[in-house]
Short mmCIF file of C-alpha atoms and ligand atoms in Angstrom, two decimals:
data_model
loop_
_atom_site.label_atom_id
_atom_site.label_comp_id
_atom_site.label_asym_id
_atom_site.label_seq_id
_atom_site.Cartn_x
_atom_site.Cartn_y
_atom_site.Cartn_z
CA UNK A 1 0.00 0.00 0.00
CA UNK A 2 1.53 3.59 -1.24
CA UNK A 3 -0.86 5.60 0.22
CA UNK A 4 -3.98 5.43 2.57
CA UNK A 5 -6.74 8.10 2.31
CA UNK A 6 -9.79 6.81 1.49
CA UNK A 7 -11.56 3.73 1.98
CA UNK A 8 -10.97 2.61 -1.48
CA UNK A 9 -7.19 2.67 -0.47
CA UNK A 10 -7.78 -0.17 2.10
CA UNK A 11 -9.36 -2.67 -0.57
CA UNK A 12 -12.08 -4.99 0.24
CA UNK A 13 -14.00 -4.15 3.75
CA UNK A 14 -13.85 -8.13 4.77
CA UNK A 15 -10.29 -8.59 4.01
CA UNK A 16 -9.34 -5.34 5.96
CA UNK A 17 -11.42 -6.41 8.80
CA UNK A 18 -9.71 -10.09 9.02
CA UNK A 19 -6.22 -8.22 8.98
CA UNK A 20 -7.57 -6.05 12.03
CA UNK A 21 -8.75 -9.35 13.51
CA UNK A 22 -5.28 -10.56 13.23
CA UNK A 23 -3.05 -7.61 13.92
CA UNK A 24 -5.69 -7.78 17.61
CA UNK A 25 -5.03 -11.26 18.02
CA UNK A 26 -1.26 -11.19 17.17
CA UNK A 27 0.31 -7.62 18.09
CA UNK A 28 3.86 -8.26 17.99
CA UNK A 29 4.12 -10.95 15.39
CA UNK A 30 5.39 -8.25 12.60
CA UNK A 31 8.59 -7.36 14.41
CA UNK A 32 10.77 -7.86 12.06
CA UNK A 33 8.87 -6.12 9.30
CA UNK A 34 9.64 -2.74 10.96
CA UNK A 35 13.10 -3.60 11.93
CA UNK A 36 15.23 -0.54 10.61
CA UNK A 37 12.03 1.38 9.58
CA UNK A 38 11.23 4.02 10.78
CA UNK A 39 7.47 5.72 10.51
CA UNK A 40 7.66 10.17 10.72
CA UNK A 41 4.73 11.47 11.72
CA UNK A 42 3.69 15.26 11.19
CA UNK A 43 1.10 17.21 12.89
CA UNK A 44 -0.16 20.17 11.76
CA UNK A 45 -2.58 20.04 14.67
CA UNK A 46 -3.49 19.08 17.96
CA UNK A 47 -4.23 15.29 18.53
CA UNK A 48 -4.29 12.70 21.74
CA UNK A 49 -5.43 9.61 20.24
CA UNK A 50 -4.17 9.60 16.64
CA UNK A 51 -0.47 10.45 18.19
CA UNK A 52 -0.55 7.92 20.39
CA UNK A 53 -2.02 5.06 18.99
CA UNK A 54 -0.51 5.67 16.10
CA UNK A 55 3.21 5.70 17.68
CA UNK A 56 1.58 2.15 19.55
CA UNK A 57 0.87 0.93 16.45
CA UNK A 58 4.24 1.13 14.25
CA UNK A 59 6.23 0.60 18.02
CA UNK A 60 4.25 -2.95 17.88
CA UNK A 61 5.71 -3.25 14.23
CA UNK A 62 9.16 -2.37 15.32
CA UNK A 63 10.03 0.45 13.81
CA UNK A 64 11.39 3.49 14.98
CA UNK A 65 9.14 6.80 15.32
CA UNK A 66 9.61 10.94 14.90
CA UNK A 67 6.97 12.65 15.56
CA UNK A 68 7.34 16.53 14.34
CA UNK A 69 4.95 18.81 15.25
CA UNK A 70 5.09 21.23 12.34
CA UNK A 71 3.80 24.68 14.04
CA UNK A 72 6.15 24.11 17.49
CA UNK A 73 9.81 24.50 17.18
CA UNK A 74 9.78 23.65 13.18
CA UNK A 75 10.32 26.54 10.41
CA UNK A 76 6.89 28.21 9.46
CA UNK A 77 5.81 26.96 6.48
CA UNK A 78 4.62 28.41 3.08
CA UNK A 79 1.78 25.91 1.36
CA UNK A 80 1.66 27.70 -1.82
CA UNK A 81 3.83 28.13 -4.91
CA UNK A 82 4.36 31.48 -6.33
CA UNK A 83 4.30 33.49 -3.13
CA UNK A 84 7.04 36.03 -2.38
CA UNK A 85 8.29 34.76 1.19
CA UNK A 86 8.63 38.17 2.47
CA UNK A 87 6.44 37.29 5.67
CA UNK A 88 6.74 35.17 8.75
CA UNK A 89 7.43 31.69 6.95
CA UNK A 90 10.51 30.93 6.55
CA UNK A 91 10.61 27.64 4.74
CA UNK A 92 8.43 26.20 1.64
CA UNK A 93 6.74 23.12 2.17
CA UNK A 94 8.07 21.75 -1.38
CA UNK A 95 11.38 21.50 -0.02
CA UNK A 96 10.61 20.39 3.36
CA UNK A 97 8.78 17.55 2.32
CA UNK A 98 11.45 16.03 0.60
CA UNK A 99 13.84 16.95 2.91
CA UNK A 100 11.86 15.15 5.77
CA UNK A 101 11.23 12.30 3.43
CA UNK A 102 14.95 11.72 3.66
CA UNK A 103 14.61 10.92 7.32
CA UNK A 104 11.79 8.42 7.09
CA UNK A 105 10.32 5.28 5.23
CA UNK A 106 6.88 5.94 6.09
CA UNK A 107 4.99 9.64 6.52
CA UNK A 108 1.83 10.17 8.65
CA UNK A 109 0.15 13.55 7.93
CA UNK A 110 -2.13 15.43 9.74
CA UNK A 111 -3.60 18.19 7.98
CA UNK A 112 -7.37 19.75 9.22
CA UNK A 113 -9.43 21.74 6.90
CA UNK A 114 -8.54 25.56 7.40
CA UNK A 115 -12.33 26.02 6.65
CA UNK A 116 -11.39 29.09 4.77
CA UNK A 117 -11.19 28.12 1.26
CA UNK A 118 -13.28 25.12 0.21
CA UNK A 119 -11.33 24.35 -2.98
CA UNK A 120 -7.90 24.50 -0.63
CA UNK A 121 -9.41 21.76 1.84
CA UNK A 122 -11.37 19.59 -1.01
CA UNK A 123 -8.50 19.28 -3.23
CA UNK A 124 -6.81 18.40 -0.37
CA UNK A 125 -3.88 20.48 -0.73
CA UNK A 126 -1.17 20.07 1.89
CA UNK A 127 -2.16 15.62 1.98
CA UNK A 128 -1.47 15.79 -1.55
CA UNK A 129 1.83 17.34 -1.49
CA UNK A 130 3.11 14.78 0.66
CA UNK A 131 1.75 11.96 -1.79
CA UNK A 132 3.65 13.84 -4.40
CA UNK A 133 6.88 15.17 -3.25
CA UNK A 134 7.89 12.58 -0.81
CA UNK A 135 8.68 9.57 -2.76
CA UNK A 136 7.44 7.97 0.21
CA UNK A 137 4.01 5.86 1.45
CA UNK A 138 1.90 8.56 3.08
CA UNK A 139 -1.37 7.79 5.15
CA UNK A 140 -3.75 10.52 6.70
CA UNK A 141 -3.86 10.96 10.28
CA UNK A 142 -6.94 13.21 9.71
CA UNK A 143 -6.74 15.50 6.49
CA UNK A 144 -8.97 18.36 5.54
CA UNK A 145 -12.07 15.86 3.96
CA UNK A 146 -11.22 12.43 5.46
CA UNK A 147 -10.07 10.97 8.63
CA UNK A 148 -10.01 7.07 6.99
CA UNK A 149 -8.30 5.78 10.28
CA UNK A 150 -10.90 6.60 12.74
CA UNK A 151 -13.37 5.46 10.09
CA UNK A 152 -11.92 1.92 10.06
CA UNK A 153 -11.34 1.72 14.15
CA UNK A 154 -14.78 2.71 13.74
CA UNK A 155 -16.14 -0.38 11.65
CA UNK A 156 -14.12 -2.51 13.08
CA UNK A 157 -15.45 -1.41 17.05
CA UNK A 158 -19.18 -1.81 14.37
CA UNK A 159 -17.92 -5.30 14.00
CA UNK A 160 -17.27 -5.90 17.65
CA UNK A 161 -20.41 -4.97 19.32
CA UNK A 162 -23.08 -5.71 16.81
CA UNK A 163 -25.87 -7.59 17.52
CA UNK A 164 -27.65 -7.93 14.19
CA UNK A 165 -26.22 -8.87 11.06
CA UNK A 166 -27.23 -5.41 9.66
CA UNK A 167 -27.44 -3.25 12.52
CA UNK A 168 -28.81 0.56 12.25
CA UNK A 169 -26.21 2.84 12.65
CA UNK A 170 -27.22 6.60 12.89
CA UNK A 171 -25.00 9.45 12.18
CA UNK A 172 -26.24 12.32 14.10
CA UNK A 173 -24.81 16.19 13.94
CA UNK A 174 -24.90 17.60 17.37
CA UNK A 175 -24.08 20.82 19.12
CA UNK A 176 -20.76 22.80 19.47
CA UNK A 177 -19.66 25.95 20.26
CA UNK A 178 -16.65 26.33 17.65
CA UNK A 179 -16.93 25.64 13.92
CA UNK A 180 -15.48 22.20 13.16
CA UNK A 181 -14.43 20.35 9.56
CA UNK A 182 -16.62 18.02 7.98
CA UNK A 183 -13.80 15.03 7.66
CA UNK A 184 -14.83 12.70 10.86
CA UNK A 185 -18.66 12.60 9.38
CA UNK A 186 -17.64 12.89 5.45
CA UNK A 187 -15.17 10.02 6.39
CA UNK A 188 -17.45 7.81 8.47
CA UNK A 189 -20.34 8.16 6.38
CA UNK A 190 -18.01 7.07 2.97
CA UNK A 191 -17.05 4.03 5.05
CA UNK A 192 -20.38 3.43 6.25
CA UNK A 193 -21.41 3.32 2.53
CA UNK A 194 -19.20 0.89 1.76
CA UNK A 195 -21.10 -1.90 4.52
CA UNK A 196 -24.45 -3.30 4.02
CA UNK A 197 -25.70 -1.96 7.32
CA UNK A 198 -28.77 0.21 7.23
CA UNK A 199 -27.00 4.16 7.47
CA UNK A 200 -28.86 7.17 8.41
CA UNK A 201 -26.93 10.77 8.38
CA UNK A 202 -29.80 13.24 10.82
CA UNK A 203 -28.87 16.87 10.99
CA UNK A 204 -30.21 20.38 11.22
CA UNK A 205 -30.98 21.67 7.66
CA UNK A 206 -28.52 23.75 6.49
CA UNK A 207 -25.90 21.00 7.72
CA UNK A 208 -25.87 18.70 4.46
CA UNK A 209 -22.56 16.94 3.60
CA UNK A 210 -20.65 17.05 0.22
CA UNK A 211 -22.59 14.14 -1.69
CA UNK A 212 -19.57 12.99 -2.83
CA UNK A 213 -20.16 11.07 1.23
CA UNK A 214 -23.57 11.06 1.16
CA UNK A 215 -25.66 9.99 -2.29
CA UNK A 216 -27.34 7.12 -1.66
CA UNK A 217 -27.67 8.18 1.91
CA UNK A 218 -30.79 8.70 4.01
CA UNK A 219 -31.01 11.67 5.05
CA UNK A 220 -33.11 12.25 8.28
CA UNK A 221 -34.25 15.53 9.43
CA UNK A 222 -36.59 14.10 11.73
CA UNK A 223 -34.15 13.41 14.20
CA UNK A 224 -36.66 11.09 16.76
CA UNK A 225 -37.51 9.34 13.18
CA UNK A 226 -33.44 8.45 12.69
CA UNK A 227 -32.76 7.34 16.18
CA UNK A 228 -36.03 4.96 15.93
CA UNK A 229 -34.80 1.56 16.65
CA UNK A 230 -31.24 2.35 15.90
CA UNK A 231 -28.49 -0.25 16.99
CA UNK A 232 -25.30 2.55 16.76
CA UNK A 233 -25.40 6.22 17.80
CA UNK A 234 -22.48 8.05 16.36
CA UNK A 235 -22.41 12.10 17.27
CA UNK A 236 -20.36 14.05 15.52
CA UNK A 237 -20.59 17.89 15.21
CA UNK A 238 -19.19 19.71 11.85
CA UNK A 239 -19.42 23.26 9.95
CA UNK A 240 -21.68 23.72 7.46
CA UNK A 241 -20.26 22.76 3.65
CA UNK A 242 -22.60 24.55 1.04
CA UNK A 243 -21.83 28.01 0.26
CA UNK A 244 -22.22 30.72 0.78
CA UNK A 245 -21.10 29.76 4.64
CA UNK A 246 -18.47 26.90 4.17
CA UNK A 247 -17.18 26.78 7.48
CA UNK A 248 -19.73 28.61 9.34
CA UNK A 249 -21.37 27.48 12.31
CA UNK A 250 -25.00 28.79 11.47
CA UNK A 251 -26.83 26.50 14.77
CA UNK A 252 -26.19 25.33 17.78
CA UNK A 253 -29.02 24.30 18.65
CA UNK A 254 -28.70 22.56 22.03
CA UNK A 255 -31.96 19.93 21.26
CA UNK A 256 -29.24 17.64 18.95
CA UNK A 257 -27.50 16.49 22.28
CA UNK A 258 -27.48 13.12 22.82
CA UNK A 259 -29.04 12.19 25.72
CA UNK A 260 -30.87 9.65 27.64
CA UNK A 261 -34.28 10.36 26.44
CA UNK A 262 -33.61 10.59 22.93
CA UNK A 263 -31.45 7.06 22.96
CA UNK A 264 -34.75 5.65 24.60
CA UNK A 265 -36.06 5.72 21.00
CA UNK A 266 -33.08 3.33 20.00
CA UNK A 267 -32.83 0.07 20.13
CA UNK A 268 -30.90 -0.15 23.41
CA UNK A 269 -28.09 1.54 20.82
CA UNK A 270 -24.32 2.00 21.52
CA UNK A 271 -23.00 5.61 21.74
CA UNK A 272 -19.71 6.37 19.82
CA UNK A 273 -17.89 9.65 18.92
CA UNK A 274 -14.39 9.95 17.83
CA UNK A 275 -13.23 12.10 20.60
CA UNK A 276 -12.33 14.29 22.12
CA UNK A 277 -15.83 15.61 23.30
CA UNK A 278 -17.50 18.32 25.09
CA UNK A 279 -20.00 16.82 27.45
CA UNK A 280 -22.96 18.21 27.39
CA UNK A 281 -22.64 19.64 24.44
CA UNK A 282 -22.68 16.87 22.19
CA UNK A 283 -24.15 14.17 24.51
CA UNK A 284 -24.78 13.99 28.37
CA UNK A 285 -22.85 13.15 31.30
CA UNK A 286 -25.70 9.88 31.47
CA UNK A 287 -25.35 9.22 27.74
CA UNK A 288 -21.19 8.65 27.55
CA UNK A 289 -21.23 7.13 31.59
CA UNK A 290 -23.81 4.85 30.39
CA UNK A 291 -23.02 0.87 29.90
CA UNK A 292 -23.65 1.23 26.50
CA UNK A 293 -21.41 3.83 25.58
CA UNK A 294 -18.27 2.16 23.60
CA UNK A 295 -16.11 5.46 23.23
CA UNK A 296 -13.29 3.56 25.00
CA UNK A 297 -13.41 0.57 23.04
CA UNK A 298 -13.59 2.61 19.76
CA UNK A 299 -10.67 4.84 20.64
CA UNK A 300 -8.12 1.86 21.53
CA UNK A 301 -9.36 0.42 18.00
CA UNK A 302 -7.38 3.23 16.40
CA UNK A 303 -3.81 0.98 17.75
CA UNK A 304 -5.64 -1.64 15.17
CA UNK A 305 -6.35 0.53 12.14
CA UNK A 306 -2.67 2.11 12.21
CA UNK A 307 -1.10 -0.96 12.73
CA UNK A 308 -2.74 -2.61 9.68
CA UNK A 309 -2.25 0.11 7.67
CA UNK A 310 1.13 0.37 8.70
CA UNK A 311 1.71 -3.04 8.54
CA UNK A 312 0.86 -2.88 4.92
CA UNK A 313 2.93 0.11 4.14
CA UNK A 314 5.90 -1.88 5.06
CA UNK A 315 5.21 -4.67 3.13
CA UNK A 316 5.49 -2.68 -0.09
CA UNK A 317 8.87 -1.12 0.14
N1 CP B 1 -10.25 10.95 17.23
C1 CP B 1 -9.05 11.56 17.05
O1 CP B 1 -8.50 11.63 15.94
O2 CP B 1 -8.53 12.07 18.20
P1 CP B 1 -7.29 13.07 18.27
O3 CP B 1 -7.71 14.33 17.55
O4 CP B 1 -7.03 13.29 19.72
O5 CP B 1 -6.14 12.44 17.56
#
């Protein structure tokens, strides 16, 4: 595998999951694989889980890890050509790239959407750079319009705790304070498509996703109507993606929370959300305490989704 992304990039949904099954059985029986390698990860943001589990992952592969965050103690760097570096950045990312390439056999990126620009995030500017200039395999640890490894720790913790062959599993837009990107939800629901569980994305109006995610997709505004009898409650809040306010948090309105009442409706459901959360905000104190919330579970899944990935990186060079 040269680069992971997408979920097209992880081939066929059963095969993937039987590699996670095996990487969860079997940590530390690819050693030697990642003997000499060594895995560079880059953050462009913040991150608890995808740092960590990630550096778990390719430590229980052997290898050797750097992880660089860019915007601490690293050169300021210029994403576009043709600029006249007169300002504050002091290095170009088109020689940095390679130059940290150099250093590495394997490059995690994490990039968020600057929610400034849509055509900047959705072409997926910086990610692609990386894929381009680096000579190297390059996954996403969260880009501006994806975050594929939470999506797969996310199937796979599906996989786990299902009940039903085809469970329900309900996407649901909830509450927050600060305008967020629309990869967690654009990413899980492009996954989700790619199951034969019965999806359902419930939202605000005004909140639709890119339908490159979402055609095909029922889309719920009836939000008691969407949790009906569902099996998997996933929150997620995100900005709003049509013009003219990409980026724009237009509602907060607090009556998307999850909370007890509303997963009454369900059908004794699971809560997930990628983390981190605000309480509260997105769902109650009740809702995440509860037995059934699998937030836990689903965040120490991310040590499996890495490591296969990871593990299939280093096959191929
Ligand atoms: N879910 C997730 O990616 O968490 P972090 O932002 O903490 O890495």
């Amino acid at each position: 595998m040269k680069k992971f992304t997408c979920v097209q990039d992880i081939g066929p949904l059963d095969i993937a999951l039987a590699k996670a099954a095996e990487v969860k059985a079997n940590p530390f029986s690819d050693q030697i694989l990642g003997k000499n390698k060594t895995l560079l990860m880059i953050f462009f943001n913040s991150s608890l889980r995808t740092r960590l589990s990630t550096q778990k992952a390719a430590l229980n592969l052997g290898m050797n890890v750097i992880v660089l965050d860019i915007n601490q103690g690293a050169w300021k760097l210029e994403t576009e050509r043709g600029v006249i570096m007169d300002g504050d950045k002091s290095e170009h990312i088109l020689e940095a790239i390679p130059v940290m390439a150099s250093y590495c056999d394997i490059i995690g990126v994490r990039s968020f959407a600057r929610l400034e620009d849509k055509a900047f995030d959705y072409n997926e500017t910086i990610l692609n750079q990386f894929i381009e200039y680096s000579g190297k395999p390059v996954f996403s640890m969260e880009a501006a319009t994806r975050h594929p490894l939470q999506s797969f720790a996310d199937l796979i913790t599906i996989e786990e705790y299902k009940k039903v062959e085809r469970p329900k599993v309900v996407l649901t837009w909830a509450p927050h304070p600060k305008a967020l990107p629309q990869a967690v939800p654009n990413s899980f629901a492009e996954w989700m498509r790619e199951t034969d569980y019965e999806f359902v994305i419930t939202h605000p109006e005004g909140y639709e996703l890119s339908e490159d995610f979402t055609k095909g997709v029922r889309i719920e505004y009836d939000i008691e109507a969407a949790y009906k009898d569902a099996d998997f409650i996933y929150a997620k809040n995100w900005s709003k993606f049509n013009d003219p306010d990409y980026g724009k948090v237009v509602n907060i309105d607090r009556s998307w929370m999850v909370d007890e009442k509303k997963m009454q409706l369900t059908r004794n459901a699971k809560f997930m959300h990628c983390l981190p959360v605000r309480r509260n905000m997105i769902v109650s104190d009740d809702v995440i305490e509860s037995k059934d919330s699998i937030v836990i579970p689903e965040a120490a899944n991310r040590v499996v989704s890495a490591q296969v990935v990871i593990r299939e990186m280093l096959k191929s060079i």
